[in-house]
Amino acid sequence: MRKVELTDSEFEELREVYKTTWDVRLRERVQALLMAHRGKKRMDIAEDLLVCTSTIRRWFRAWDEGGLKGLEIEWSEGRPPLISDDYAEQIISWVKESPTSCRLDRANWTFAELAQHFYREHGIQVSETAMREFCHKHGVYPYRPSYRFLRGDKVKQEKAKMELEELKKGRRWGTSSSEPR
């Protein structure tokens, strides 16, 4: 077991990273190096940080091979999305045109309906969640109001208001419907 010896510039760099990083895992790795530099044994470091001694050994090897860059977490790309960006334009047009333009008997889209329609059109089965994530990524929100009060028929609105007023005038509050008026 060899002691970790840091130059003054490496020590200052690690100390600065320890103070400023938001990455808890990187901070833990830097802390292990700083503790080893001060002469603490690997077993004690592992005990203090609640990790295995082989983990400490791996961190030290990463430091030796790559410096600070070697300590940073390397995330994999992850699974490719089920719905490629090539379909964005078509899905956006489906949402804008409404389900009726796609020969569906619905007023509004749901993420589940979009996923089902996508399967019928392209043979690619995706979950409601995958469709939701795709839509949010592209700024598409399938829930849109099918009726707007401002676009309503003015004559019907006035007639409904008058009927409502008549109903309000004819009814006495606090009396049952069986009593005569």
PDB file of N, CA, C and O in Angstrom, residues 2 23 80 83 111 181:
ATOM      1  N   ARG A   2       0.692   2.059  -1.013  1.00  0.00           N
ATOM      2  CA  ARG A   2       1.510   3.263  -1.106  1.00  0.00           C
ATOM      3  C   ARG A   2       0.684   4.478  -0.707  1.00  0.00           C
ATOM      4  O   ARG A   2      -0.543   4.505  -0.871  1.00  0.00           O
ATOM      5  N   ASP A  23     -21.698  17.577  -7.426  1.00  0.00           N
ATOM      6  CA  ASP A  23     -21.714  16.132  -7.614  1.00  0.00           C
ATOM      7  C   ASP A  23     -21.217  15.455  -6.338  1.00  0.00           C
ATOM      8  O   ASP A  23     -20.027  15.482  -6.021  1.00  0.00           O
ATOM      9  N   PRO A  80     -31.687   4.086 -26.639  1.00  0.00           N
ATOM     10  CA  PRO A  80     -32.185   5.062 -27.613  1.00  0.00           C
ATOM     11  C   PRO A  80     -33.705   5.197 -27.494  1.00  0.00           C
ATOM     12  O   PRO A  80     -34.397   4.244 -27.123  1.00  0.00           O
ATOM     13  N   ILE A  83     -39.304   6.467 -30.031  1.00  0.00           N
ATOM     14  CA  ILE A  83     -39.871   7.323 -31.066  1.00  0.00           C
ATOM     15  C   ILE A  83     -38.764   8.270 -31.517  1.00  0.00           C
ATOM     16  O   ILE A  83     -38.336   9.130 -30.758  1.00  0.00           O
ATOM     17  N   PHE A 111     -52.368  10.959 -24.342  1.00  0.00           N
ATOM     18  CA  PHE A 111     -51.091  10.341 -24.673  1.00  0.00           C
ATOM     19  C   PHE A 111     -51.288   8.874 -25.043  1.00  0.00           C
ATOM     20  O   PHE A 111     -50.623   8.354 -25.928  1.00  0.00           O
ATOM     21  N   ARG A 181     -96.549  27.951  -5.886  1.00  0.00           N
ATOM     22  CA  ARG A 181     -95.851  29.227  -5.917  1.00  0.00           C
ATOM     23  C   ARG A 181     -96.787  30.377  -5.834  1.00  0.00           C
ATOM     24  O   ARG A 181     -97.808  30.547  -6.276  1.00  0.00           O
TER      25      ARG A 181
END
